[in-house]
Tab-separated table of C-alpha atoms and ligand atoms in Angstrom:
chain	number	residue	atom	x	y	z
A	245	MET	CA	0.000	0.000	0.000
A	246	ASN	CA	1.239	3.492	-0.767
A	247	PHE	CA	0.134	6.981	0.158
A	248	TYR	CA	-2.299	7.288	-2.742
A	249	GLU	CA	-4.126	4.086	-1.917
A	250	THR	CA	-4.055	4.301	1.883
A	251	SER	CA	-5.791	7.666	1.720
A	252	ARG	CA	-8.768	6.076	-0.095
A	253	GLN	CA	-9.881	9.500	-1.246
A	254	ALA	CA	-10.609	10.404	-4.829
A	255	THR	CA	-12.137	13.140	-6.942
A	256	VAL	CA	-13.844	12.088	-10.162
A	257	LEU	CA	-14.063	14.715	-12.911
A	258	GLY	CA	-17.168	14.282	-15.083
A	259	ALA	CA	-20.617	13.019	-14.065
A	260	GLY	CA	-21.663	11.185	-17.216
A	261	MET	CA	-22.347	7.449	-17.071
A	262	VAL	CA	-18.604	6.714	-16.843
A	263	GLY	CA	-17.782	9.207	-14.065
A	264	VAL	CA	-20.868	8.355	-11.978
A	265	SER	CA	-20.059	4.646	-12.351
A	266	CYS	CA	-16.445	5.202	-11.211
A	267	ALA	CA	-17.714	7.171	-8.203
A	268	LEU	CA	-20.270	4.491	-7.245
A	269	ALA	CA	-17.822	1.598	-7.629
A	270	LEU	CA	-15.114	3.361	-5.587
A	271	GLN	CA	-17.622	4.256	-2.893
A	272	ALA	CA	-18.707	0.592	-2.694
A	273	LYS	CA	-15.093	-0.242	-1.789
A	274	GLY	CA	-15.058	2.276	1.025
A	275	TRP	CA	-13.449	5.211	-0.797
A	276	ARG	CA	-14.458	8.779	0.010
A	277	VAL	CA	-15.378	10.274	-3.336
A	278	THR	CA	-16.245	13.706	-4.693
A	279	LEU	CA	-17.789	13.933	-8.150
A	280	VAL	CA	-17.394	17.184	-10.102
A	281	ASP	CA	-19.331	18.400	-13.126
A	282	LYS	CA	-20.472	21.739	-14.467
A	283	ARG	CA	-23.897	20.257	-15.174
A	284	GLU	CA	-26.241	17.876	-13.404
A	285	PRO	CA	-25.369	14.145	-13.824
A	286	GLY	CA	-26.078	12.594	-17.216
A	287	GLU	CA	-26.946	15.785	-19.072
A	288	GLU	CA	-24.387	15.447	-21.883
A	289	THR	CA	-23.526	12.444	-24.061
A	290	SER	CA	-24.789	9.930	-21.518
A	291	GLY	CA	-28.262	11.474	-21.637
A	292	GLY	CA	-28.650	11.876	-25.411
A	293	ASN	CA	-27.854	8.405	-26.699
A	294	ALA	CA	-29.998	5.568	-28.051
A	295	GLY	CA	-30.084	3.728	-24.712
A	296	VAL	CA	-29.038	0.346	-26.101
A	297	LEU	CA	-27.060	-2.147	-24.007
A	298	SER	CA	-25.977	-4.945	-26.285
A	299	ARG	CA	-23.383	-7.666	-26.561
A	300	SER	CA	-23.406	-7.005	-30.326
A	301	SER	CA	-21.532	-3.748	-29.596
A	302	LEU	CA	-18.318	-5.723	-29.220
A	303	LEU	CA	-17.635	-5.057	-32.922
A	304	PRO	CA	-15.867	-1.731	-33.460
A	305	PHE	CA	-16.413	0.344	-36.605
A	306	ASN	CA	-12.731	-0.013	-37.614
A	307	ARG	CA	-12.674	-3.645	-38.609
A	308	PRO	CA	-11.019	-5.783	-41.301
A	309	GLY	CA	-12.418	-4.815	-44.714
A	310	LEU	CA	-12.834	-1.125	-43.862
A	311	TRP	CA	-9.972	-0.138	-46.185
A	312	ARG	CA	-11.659	-1.945	-49.093
A	313	SER	CA	-14.983	-0.190	-48.590
A	314	LEU	CA	-13.437	3.207	-47.805
A	315	PRO	CA	-13.270	4.607	-51.388
A	316	GLN	CA	-16.981	3.869	-51.916
A	317	MET	CA	-17.857	5.292	-48.502
A	318	LEU	CA	-16.074	8.544	-49.335
A	319	LEU	CA	-17.215	8.845	-52.960
A	320	GLN	CA	-20.827	7.860	-52.307
A	321	PRO	CA	-21.358	8.772	-48.661
A	322	GLY	CA	-24.496	7.201	-47.239
A	323	PRO	CA	-26.454	8.486	-44.260
A	324	GLY	CA	-24.378	6.393	-41.835
A	325	LEU	CA	-21.111	8.286	-42.252
A	326	LYS	CA	-20.647	11.972	-43.014
A	327	VAL	CA	-17.123	13.324	-43.166
A	328	ARG	CA	-16.876	17.102	-42.787
A	329	ALA	CA	-13.796	19.087	-43.808
A	330	SER	CA	-13.090	20.029	-40.190
A	331	ALA	CA	-12.500	16.332	-39.393
A	332	LEU	CA	-9.292	16.432	-41.421
A	333	SER	CA	-7.669	18.743	-38.871
A	334	ASN	CA	-7.736	15.694	-36.600
A	335	TRP	CA	-5.740	13.609	-39.110
A	336	PRO	CA	-3.451	12.000	-36.457
A	337	TRP	CA	-6.521	10.312	-34.943
A	338	LEU	CA	-8.056	9.524	-38.344
A	339	TRP	CA	-4.892	7.857	-39.568
A	340	ARG	CA	-4.463	5.790	-36.395
A	341	PHE	CA	-8.175	4.829	-36.388
A	342	LEU	CA	-7.879	3.500	-39.951
A	343	TRP	CA	-4.615	1.744	-39.150
A	344	HIS	CA	-6.396	-0.234	-36.417
A	345	ALA	CA	-8.798	-1.754	-38.975
A	346	ASN	CA	-6.547	-4.813	-39.091
A	347	ARG	CA	-7.281	-8.325	-37.896
A	348	THR	CA	-4.889	-8.359	-34.925
A	349	SER	CA	-6.204	-5.142	-33.462
A	350	PHE	CA	-9.803	-6.137	-34.188
A	351	GLU	CA	-9.410	-9.452	-32.359
A	352	LYS	CA	-7.866	-7.803	-29.322
A	353	THR	CA	-10.588	-5.139	-29.228
A	354	THR	CA	-13.527	-7.527	-29.622
A	355	VAL	CA	-12.289	-9.796	-26.805
A	356	ALA	CA	-11.674	-6.802	-24.523
A	357	LEU	CA	-15.007	-5.115	-25.284
A	358	ASP	CA	-16.963	-8.331	-24.864
A	359	ALA	CA	-15.552	-8.745	-21.354
A	360	LEU	CA	-16.285	-5.112	-20.490
A	361	ILE	CA	-19.836	-5.312	-21.872
A	362	GLN	CA	-20.622	-8.479	-19.905
A	363	LEU	CA	-19.206	-7.061	-16.659
A	364	SER	CA	-21.199	-3.878	-17.241
A	365	TRP	CA	-24.387	-5.775	-17.911
A	366	VAL	CA	-24.257	-7.570	-14.553
A	367	THR	CA	-23.388	-4.307	-12.804
A	368	HIS	CA	-26.207	-2.340	-14.490
A	369	ARG	CA	-28.678	-4.964	-13.277
A	370	THR	CA	-27.392	-4.772	-9.696
A	371	TRP	CA	-27.324	-0.976	-9.610
A	372	LEU	CA	-30.753	-0.592	-11.224
A	373	THR	CA	-32.153	-2.880	-8.535
A	374	GLN	CA	-30.364	-0.988	-5.744
A	375	ALA	CA	-31.674	2.300	-7.154
A	376	GLN	CA	-35.193	0.805	-7.458
A	377	SER	CA	-35.137	1.746	-11.126
A	378	GLN	CA	-35.654	-1.643	-12.801
A	379	HIS	CA	-38.691	-0.146	-14.520
A	380	LEU	CA	-36.284	1.827	-16.756
A	381	LEU	CA	-34.866	-1.399	-18.213
A	382	ARG	CA	-36.414	-3.380	-21.079
A	383	GLU	CA	-34.860	-6.811	-21.640
A	384	ASN	CA	-36.176	-7.840	-25.035
A	385	GLY	CA	-33.213	-7.195	-27.356
A	386	TRP	CA	-33.011	-4.966	-30.403
A	387	LEU	CA	-33.541	-5.450	-34.123
A	388	TRP	CA	-31.223	-4.881	-37.087
A	389	LEU	CA	-33.289	-4.387	-40.220
A	390	TYR	CA	-32.157	-5.120	-43.794
A	391	GLN	CA	-34.083	-3.794	-46.774
A	392	ASN	CA	-32.745	-6.292	-49.305
A	393	PRO	CA	-30.940	-9.634	-49.435
A	394	SER	CA	-27.660	-8.059	-50.575
A	395	SER	CA	-27.424	-5.806	-47.507
A	396	PHE	CA	-28.188	-8.826	-45.335
A	397	ASP	CA	-25.505	-10.865	-47.150
A	398	ALA	CA	-23.027	-8.021	-46.546
A	399	SER	CA	-23.489	-8.553	-42.803
A	400	GLU	CA	-22.090	-12.089	-42.955
A	401	PHE	CA	-18.792	-11.177	-41.301
A	402	THR	CA	-20.611	-9.426	-38.416
A	403	ARG	CA	-22.886	-12.417	-37.907
A	404	GLU	CA	-19.908	-14.791	-37.890
A	405	VAL	CA	-18.213	-12.716	-35.172
A	406	LEU	CA	-21.396	-12.621	-33.079
A	407	GLN	CA	-21.670	-16.385	-33.419
A	408	LYS	CA	-18.022	-16.841	-32.408
A	409	PHE	CA	-18.748	-14.911	-29.194
A	410	SER	CA	-21.996	-16.863	-28.636
A	411	VAL	CA	-24.136	-13.731	-28.791
A	412	ALA	CA	-27.759	-14.901	-28.938
A	413	THR	CA	-29.387	-13.841	-32.216
A	414	GLU	CA	-32.219	-14.997	-34.465
A	415	ILE	CA	-32.683	-14.326	-38.162
A	416	LEU	CA	-36.274	-13.267	-38.828
A	417	SER	CA	-38.273	-13.607	-42.018
A	418	PRO	CA	-40.616	-10.731	-42.989
A	419	GLN	CA	-43.483	-12.758	-41.476
A	420	SER	CA	-41.803	-13.341	-38.100
A	421	LEU	CA	-40.645	-9.718	-38.010
A	422	HIS	CA	-44.266	-8.667	-38.526
A	423	GLU	CA	-45.351	-10.880	-35.632
A	424	LEU	CA	-42.748	-9.273	-33.368
A	425	GLU	CA	-43.248	-5.648	-34.481
A	426	PRO	CA	-46.640	-5.468	-36.243
A	427	HIS	CA	-46.496	-1.701	-36.899
A	428	LEU	CA	-43.232	-1.692	-38.849
A	429	ALA	CA	-43.642	-1.046	-42.588
A	430	PRO	CA	-43.152	-4.251	-44.617
A	431	HIS	CA	-39.889	-2.959	-46.151
A	432	TYR	CA	-37.494	-5.511	-44.871
A	433	SER	CA	-36.343	-8.737	-46.470
A	434	HIS	CA	-34.467	-9.811	-43.321
A	435	ALA	CA	-34.039	-8.842	-39.707
A	436	LEU	CA	-31.530	-9.918	-37.105
A	437	TRP	CA	-32.949	-9.985	-33.601
A	438	ILE	CA	-30.081	-9.474	-31.159
A	439	LYS	CA	-31.442	-11.202	-28.103
A	440	ASP	CA	-28.425	-10.619	-25.834
A	441	ALA	CA	-29.413	-6.974	-25.557
A	442	ALA	CA	-31.544	-4.650	-23.511
A	443	SER	CA	-32.440	-0.983	-23.641
A	444	VAL	CA	-33.424	1.739	-21.231
A	445	THR	CA	-36.390	4.039	-21.529
A	446	HIS	CA	-34.622	7.123	-20.135
A	447	PRO	CA	-30.796	7.186	-20.314
A	448	GLU	CA	-30.453	10.463	-18.381
A	449	GLY	CA	-32.817	9.083	-15.726
A	450	VAL	CA	-30.567	6.038	-15.270
A	451	VAL	CA	-27.453	8.187	-14.717
A	452	LYS	CA	-29.397	10.400	-12.308
A	453	ALA	CA	-30.671	7.340	-10.398
A	454	TYR	CA	-27.078	6.068	-10.009
A	455	ALA	CA	-25.922	9.543	-8.935
A	456	GLN	CA	-28.694	9.641	-6.327
A	457	GLN	CA	-27.515	6.284	-4.993
A	458	PHE	CA	-24.030	7.787	-4.683
A	459	ILE	CA	-25.401	10.787	-2.750
A	460	ASN	CA	-27.575	8.583	-0.529
A	461	ALA	CA	-24.458	6.646	0.494
A	462	GLY	CA	-22.643	9.853	1.492
A	463	GLY	CA	-21.009	10.843	-1.798
A	464	ILE	CA	-20.510	14.512	-2.630
A	465	ILE	CA	-21.345	16.141	-5.965
A	466	GLN	CA	-19.742	19.506	-6.630
A	467	LYS	CA	-21.085	21.656	-9.483
A	468	GLU	CA	-18.111	23.478	-10.981
A	469	GLU	CA	-16.456	24.021	-14.318
A	470	ILE	CA	-13.021	22.424	-14.396
A	471	LYS	CA	-10.339	24.501	-16.069
A	472	ALA	CA	-7.066	22.646	-15.531
A	473	ILE	CA	-5.291	19.971	-13.536
A	474	ALA	CA	-1.761	19.955	-12.123
A	475	GLN	CA	0.532	17.882	-9.961
A	476	HIS	CA	0.564	18.605	-6.254
A	477	PRO	CA	3.033	17.524	-3.527
A	478	ASN	CA	0.418	15.131	-2.111
A	479	GLY	CA	-1.311	14.062	-5.276
A	480	TRP	CA	-3.220	16.225	-7.733
A	481	GLN	CA	-5.108	19.451	-7.904
A	482	TRP	CA	-7.809	20.730	-10.183
A	483	GLN	CA	-8.734	24.352	-10.793
A	484	SER	CA	-12.262	25.575	-11.314
A	485	SER	CA	-13.307	28.461	-13.538
A	486	ASN	CA	-13.810	30.724	-10.502
A	487	GLY	CA	-10.099	30.375	-9.706
A	488	ASP	CA	-10.347	27.953	-6.753
A	489	SER	CA	-7.848	25.088	-6.456
A	490	HIS	CA	-8.799	21.744	-4.921
A	491	ALA	CA	-6.270	19.080	-3.902
A	492	THR	CA	-6.886	15.333	-3.863
A	493	PRO	CA	-4.647	12.265	-3.532
A	494	ASN	CA	-6.340	10.560	-6.485
A	495	LEU	CA	-7.868	12.226	-9.505
A	496	VAL	CA	-10.026	10.350	-12.026
A	497	VAL	CA	-10.509	12.025	-15.420
A	498	ALA	CA	-13.857	10.809	-16.810
A	499	MET	CA	-14.928	13.779	-18.894
A	500	GLY	CA	-15.918	11.817	-22.019
A	501	PRO	CA	-15.342	13.882	-25.172
A	502	TRP	CA	-13.760	16.704	-23.158
A	503	SER	CA	-11.064	14.574	-21.534
A	504	GLU	CA	-8.429	15.033	-24.222
A	505	LYS	CA	-8.815	18.816	-24.123
A	506	LEU	CA	-8.215	18.828	-20.362
A	507	LEU	CA	-5.183	16.570	-20.616
A	508	GLY	CA	-3.823	17.765	-23.952
A	509	PRO	CA	-1.789	20.791	-22.835
A	510	PHE	CA	-0.796	19.086	-19.629
A	511	LYS	CA	2.873	18.212	-19.057
A	512	PHE	CA	3.919	16.133	-16.099
A	513	GLN	CA	7.072	15.177	-14.245
A	514	ASN	CA	7.556	11.428	-14.548
A	515	GLN	CA	7.664	9.665	-11.221
A	516	SER	CA	9.025	6.189	-10.697
A	517	ASN	CA	6.697	3.210	-11.047
A	518	THR	CA	7.116	2.408	-7.363
A	519	ARG	CA	5.084	5.549	-6.716
A	520	SER	CA	7.714	7.070	-4.461
A	521	ASN	CA	7.159	10.776	-4.310
A	522	ALA	CA	10.493	11.664	-5.886
A	523	PRO	CA	9.952	13.151	-9.337
A	524	SER	CA	12.495	12.350	-12.023
A	525	GLU	CA	13.912	15.062	-14.258
A	526	LYS	CA	11.946	13.862	-17.272
A	527	THR	CA	8.900	15.772	-18.444
A	528	SER	CA	6.344	13.999	-20.636
A	529	SER	CA	3.133	14.977	-22.324
A	530	LEU	CA	0.161	12.820	-23.149
A	531	GLN	CA	-0.050	11.158	-26.564
A	532	ILE	CA	-3.689	10.043	-26.516
A	533	LYS	CA	-5.527	11.138	-29.667
A	534	MET	CA	-9.297	11.321	-29.487
A	535	GLY	CA	-11.741	11.385	-32.392
A	536	PHE	CA	-15.262	12.786	-32.209
A	537	GLU	CA	-17.852	10.567	-33.844
A	538	ARG	CA	-20.667	13.047	-33.617
A	539	GLY	CA	-24.303	12.037	-33.701
A	540	TYR	CA	-27.717	13.693	-33.465
A	541	HIS	CA	-31.081	12.949	-31.978
A	542	ARG	CA	-34.639	14.197	-32.432
A	543	GLN	CA	-37.690	13.121	-30.435
A	544	PHE	CA	-41.241	12.546	-31.618
A	545	LYS	CA	-44.704	12.067	-30.209
A	546	PRO	CA	-45.795	8.457	-30.746
A	547	VAL	CA	-49.051	7.592	-32.455
A	548	GLU	CA	-51.438	6.323	-29.797
A	549	GLY	CA	-51.947	2.569	-29.856
A	550	VAL	CA	-48.992	2.084	-32.241
A	551	PRO	CA	-46.159	0.891	-30.032
A	552	LEU	CA	-42.635	-0.155	-30.959
A	553	GLY	CA	-41.511	-2.923	-28.623
A	554	ARG	CA	-37.735	-2.397	-28.753
A	555	PRO	CA	-35.105	-0.244	-30.491
A	556	ILE	CA	-34.626	-0.829	-34.220
A	557	TYR	CA	-31.462	-0.210	-36.218
A	558	ASP	CA	-32.292	0.317	-39.879
A	559	ILE	CA	-29.062	-0.567	-41.689
A	560	SER	CA	-29.870	1.290	-44.952
A	561	GLY	CA	-31.335	4.331	-43.232
A	562	ALA	CA	-28.444	4.278	-40.717
A	563	TYR	CA	-30.548	5.357	-37.775
A	564	VAL	CA	-31.699	3.873	-34.501
A	565	LEU	CA	-35.282	4.452	-33.395
A	566	SER	CA	-35.839	3.813	-29.685
A	567	PRO	CA	-39.117	3.833	-27.782
A	568	MET	CA	-38.418	5.928	-24.675
A	569	GLN	CA	-40.010	8.078	-22.005
A	570	ASN	CA	-39.327	11.666	-21.058
A	571	ALA	CA	-38.572	12.846	-17.505
A	572	ALA	CA	-42.340	13.097	-16.854
A	573	GLY	CA	-42.816	9.429	-17.814
A	574	GLU	CA	-44.629	10.166	-21.113
A	575	ASN	CA	-43.932	7.893	-24.075
A	576	ILE	CA	-41.740	9.371	-26.806
A	577	MET	CA	-39.740	8.072	-29.761
A	578	ARG	CA	-36.053	9.008	-29.985
A	579	LEU	CA	-34.320	8.919	-33.350
A	580	THR	CA	-30.486	8.844	-33.289
A	581	THR	CA	-28.189	9.124	-36.296
A	582	GLY	CA	-25.024	7.430	-37.509
A	583	VAL	CA	-21.588	9.036	-37.414
A	584	GLU	CA	-20.559	12.518	-38.484
A	585	LEU	CA	-16.802	13.035	-38.388
A	586	ALA	CA	-16.082	16.681	-37.643
A	587	ALA	CA	-14.110	18.811	-35.212
A	588	GLN	CA	-15.645	18.551	-31.761
A	589	ASP	CA	-16.695	22.213	-31.665
A	590	ALA	CA	-17.733	22.583	-35.350
A	591	GLN	CA	-21.257	23.946	-35.860
A	592	PRO	CA	-23.977	21.273	-36.043
A	593	ASN	CA	-25.069	20.263	-39.539
A	594	TRP	CA	-28.595	18.881	-39.245
A	595	GLN	CA	-28.647	17.281	-42.720
A	596	GLN	CA	-27.914	13.797	-41.365
A	597	LEU	CA	-30.797	14.104	-38.906
A	598	GLU	CA	-33.203	15.249	-41.656
A	599	GLU	CA	-32.214	12.231	-43.768
A	600	ALA	CA	-32.661	9.914	-40.801
A	601	GLU	CA	-36.118	11.361	-40.100
A	602	ASN	CA	-37.196	10.845	-43.713
A	603	ALA	CA	-36.065	7.221	-43.597
A	604	ALA	CA	-37.594	6.538	-40.166
A	605	ARG	CA	-40.977	7.982	-41.178
A	606	ARG	CA	-41.083	5.507	-44.070
A	607	ALA	CA	-40.520	2.658	-41.596
A	608	PHE	CA	-42.659	3.536	-38.603
A	609	PRO	CA	-45.595	5.907	-37.984
A	610	MET	CA	-44.789	8.850	-35.677
A	611	LYS	CA	-46.445	12.176	-34.970
A	612	GLU	CA	-44.680	15.545	-35.069
A	613	ALA	CA	-41.218	16.206	-33.633
A	614	LEU	CA	-41.199	17.476	-30.061
A	615	PRO	CA	-40.210	21.133	-29.831
A	616	SER	CA	-36.571	21.846	-28.887
A	617	SER	CA	-35.704	18.177	-28.900
A	618	ASP	CA	-32.848	18.372	-31.433
A	619	TRP	CA	-29.539	17.429	-29.881
A	620	MET	CA	-25.955	16.782	-30.928
A	621	GLY	CA	-23.274	14.869	-29.029
A	622	SER	CA	-19.863	13.344	-29.666
A	623	ARG	CA	-18.935	9.721	-29.197
A	624	PRO	CA	-15.451	9.955	-27.684
A	625	SER	CA	-13.329	7.491	-29.664
A	626	LEU	CA	-9.730	6.370	-29.287
A	627	PRO	CA	-7.894	4.948	-32.317
A	628	ASP	CA	-8.197	1.284	-31.334
A	629	SER	CA	-11.864	1.693	-30.243
A	630	ARG	CA	-11.035	0.711	-26.680
A	631	PRO	CA	-11.446	3.106	-23.761
A	632	VAL	CA	-8.532	3.905	-21.446
A	633	ILE	CA	-9.138	2.575	-17.942
A	634	GLY	CA	-6.154	2.812	-15.658
A	635	GLU	CA	-3.422	4.856	-14.113
A	636	MET	CA	-1.308	7.233	-16.135
A	637	PRO	CA	2.199	5.719	-16.241
A	638	GLY	CA	4.669	7.856	-14.300
A	639	CYS	CA	1.841	9.785	-12.619
A	640	PRO	CA	0.727	7.978	-9.462
A	641	GLY	CA	-2.754	8.999	-8.417
A	642	LEU	CA	-3.838	10.167	-11.890
A	643	TRP	CA	-6.436	7.764	-13.297
A	644	LEU	CA	-8.090	7.860	-16.716
A	645	ALA	CA	-11.515	6.514	-17.724
A	646	PHE	CA	-12.665	7.801	-21.097
A	647	GLY	CA	-12.876	7.004	-24.810
A	648	HIS	CA	-15.945	4.728	-24.783
A	649	GLN	CA	-16.968	5.530	-28.384
A	650	HIS	CA	-20.434	4.144	-29.266
A	651	ILE	CA	-20.926	2.155	-26.069
A	652	GLY	CA	-20.125	4.287	-23.031
A	653	PHE	CA	-23.686	4.240	-21.745
A	654	SER	CA	-23.658	0.452	-21.620
A	655	THR	CA	-20.010	0.024	-20.524
A	656	GLY	CA	-19.763	2.765	-17.872
A	657	PRO	CA	-20.553	0.413	-14.945
A	658	GLY	CA	-17.929	-2.186	-15.939
A	659	THR	CA	-15.426	0.638	-16.329
A	660	GLY	CA	-16.221	1.841	-12.811
A	661	VAL	CA	-15.823	-1.648	-11.334
A	662	LEU	CA	-12.516	-2.262	-13.122
A	663	LEU	CA	-11.106	1.137	-12.209
A	664	ALA	CA	-12.092	0.762	-8.547
A	665	GLU	CA	-10.373	-2.640	-8.438
A	666	LEU	CA	-7.202	-1.209	-9.980
A	667	MET	CA	-7.222	1.790	-7.628
A	668	SER	CA	-7.668	-0.550	-4.651
A	669	SER	CA	-4.836	-2.854	-5.889
A	670	GLU	CA	-7.230	-5.804	-5.988
A	671	SER	CA	-7.379	-8.626	-8.479
A	672	THR	CA	-9.597	-7.540	-11.341
A	673	SER	CA	-12.871	-8.976	-12.670
A	674	ILE	CA	-11.600	-8.726	-16.259
A	675	ASP	CA	-8.173	-8.426	-17.865
A	676	PRO	CA	-7.247	-4.718	-17.682
A	677	ARG	CA	-4.290	-4.840	-20.080
A	678	ALA	CA	-6.187	-4.045	-23.285
A	679	PHE	CA	-7.428	-0.828	-21.649
A	680	GLY	CA	-4.052	0.281	-20.233
A	681	VAL	CA	-2.859	3.830	-20.769
A	682	ASP	CA	0.629	2.524	-21.592
A	683	ARG	CA	-0.548	1.325	-25.024
A	684	PHE	CA	-0.229	4.946	-26.137
B	969	FAD	C1	-26.065	9.631	-31.138
B	969	FAD	C2	-25.430	8.748	-30.102
B	969	FAD	C3	-25.999	7.516	-29.786
B	969	FAD	C4	-25.404	6.679	-28.834
B	969	FAD	N1	-26.013	5.497	-28.494
B	969	FAD	C5	-25.477	4.713	-27.521
B	969	FAD	C6	-26.135	3.521	-27.093
B	969	FAD	O1	-27.215	3.170	-27.573
B	969	FAD	N2	-25.549	2.758	-26.119
B	969	FAD	C7	-24.351	3.121	-25.558
B	969	FAD	O2	-23.850	2.385	-24.712
B	969	FAD	N3	-23.727	4.270	-25.914
B	969	FAD	C8	-24.254	5.064	-26.877
B	969	FAD	N4	-23.614	6.219	-27.266
B	969	FAD	C9	-22.298	6.530	-26.684
B	969	FAD	C10	-22.413	7.013	-25.266
B	969	FAD	O3	-23.439	7.984	-25.156
B	969	FAD	C11	-21.063	7.608	-24.792
B	969	FAD	O4	-20.015	6.686	-25.058
B	969	FAD	C12	-21.102	7.871	-23.305
B	969	FAD	O5	-22.226	8.657	-22.979
B	969	FAD	C13	-19.848	8.563	-22.813
B	969	FAD	O6	-20.019	8.760	-21.433
B	969	FAD	P1	-19.032	9.672	-20.604
B	969	FAD	O7	-19.460	9.623	-19.186
B	969	FAD	O8	-17.634	9.268	-20.937
B	969	FAD	O9	-19.223	11.141	-21.226
B	969	FAD	P2	-20.356	12.243	-20.915
B	969	FAD	O10	-21.660	11.620	-20.694
B	969	FAD	O11	-20.253	13.260	-21.995
B	969	FAD	O12	-19.870	12.883	-19.556
B	969	FAD	C14	-18.807	13.806	-19.507
B	969	FAD	C15	-19.157	14.831	-18.450
B	969	FAD	O13	-18.054	15.762	-18.323
B	969	FAD	C16	-18.615	17.023	-18.039
B	969	FAD	N5	-17.666	18.071	-18.373
B	969	FAD	C17	-17.092	18.294	-19.587
B	969	FAD	N6	-16.264	19.359	-19.509
B	969	FAD	C18	-16.332	19.819	-18.218
B	969	FAD	C19	-15.694	20.875	-17.538
B	969	FAD	N7	-14.799	21.681	-18.121
B	969	FAD	N8	-15.993	21.074	-16.241
B	969	FAD	C20	-16.896	20.251	-15.592
B	969	FAD	N9	-17.505	19.229	-16.203
B	969	FAD	C21	-17.228	18.999	-17.509
B	969	FAD	C22	-19.870	17.092	-18.891
B	969	FAD	O14	-20.785	18.064	-18.389
B	969	FAD	C23	-20.384	15.662	-18.812
B	969	FAD	O15	-21.374	15.504	-17.813
B	969	FAD	C24	-24.198	7.075	-28.205
B	969	FAD	C25	-23.649	8.324	-28.486
B	969	FAD	C26	-24.247	9.162	-29.428
B	969	FAD	C27	-23.646	10.512	-29.691
């Protein structure tokens, strides 16, 4: 045991699903934890997503075969991928992301993500029960819809990988799809029902329920804007926008798409791996490159008596349509888009959302869009599509938990459990090496 661990005190920066999960898991091991965010828990990326928790998410976007399909994707961009000029300024990430579309990297990532997804799944269930919020969970899978046999045939590789990992699926004919979802338009030649999947009816509500559990057990939430972090003789300090400095033995950076910006300009004195407090002469800076796979959502009033039982992913339309509820418990439909590659702070371009709405309206009846429901967020993606979960080498007490790309809502709890085990020097529930910071 060293100073950092014996203190059992930590500050977690960022109260999205990942940060709240880290705070809850640390607290469960007896740590005293403060959670800091400029907003209320779950009001950014973790609140705006499609709410799907699925074992099928073990497949990253950068996979073998991506290079072959890239020219067509760029020359004839479909609704699923928009590349804006501002994305090119982030070419170091883009290049590395494409480089990782090789078999070795893909195999390592799928194994690692599958373990993280399964650990998260068990943890979500436990926490939802503890928070008396099981009613937010729907355990009936999700559907991938194919408009023609050739698009279904093109998914062969994906289906083989799902089979290899024993993910429960069923191929549906148009007739059996109609029996399962009678209000879907009869557009689809095939559907794949991913049965090892669930969804939530209110993603922000789930994060808030977990945050309330954290508060109920004595956790502290501080509402402040974080400006910078720095080393401190007894650990770390973070500065807020009002100029205050706060010291802590252990600092967890879990600020989703904003994590790289916080760490980017930061230079640190390397300390030895034994965590003695003697800094070496060497100064390093962080080499983690983050990409921003932006996405949009719009919400609609449902048609009364025309329910959708589970989220659908229309492969050709490249959207996900999820039956959800708003904070008041009223039924709504949330439409989320595919990926838009752009600079994180580039102006929104709503074209992708308009296209997704047109496609979704052809598939499922919905009433008008809800006023002020349009939203944009960024999936925070690292080049190998694996999040970082672990301690910054040479920086005892500085812990990183970000980069969860398309699946941070589902994998936040597993991340929290793994990080809390690492911080407590315990044996870990899953192999942490694929998530190590040292891979950068
Ligand atoms: C369109 C779309 C659909 C998606 N669908 C799914 C899905 O179905 N299933 C799934 O698992 N994932 C999905 N995702 C991905 C998922 O939403 C993210 O991976 C996840 O929310 C990331 O969580 P996080 O806690 O790391 O980040 P966030 O939720 O963004 O949390 C970061 C927090 O840091 C805070 N913060 C930032 N800067 C500061 C600052 N300077 N000071 C103080 N606080 C700060 C923010 O306020 C925020 O609360 C989707 C994403 C998008 C965009």
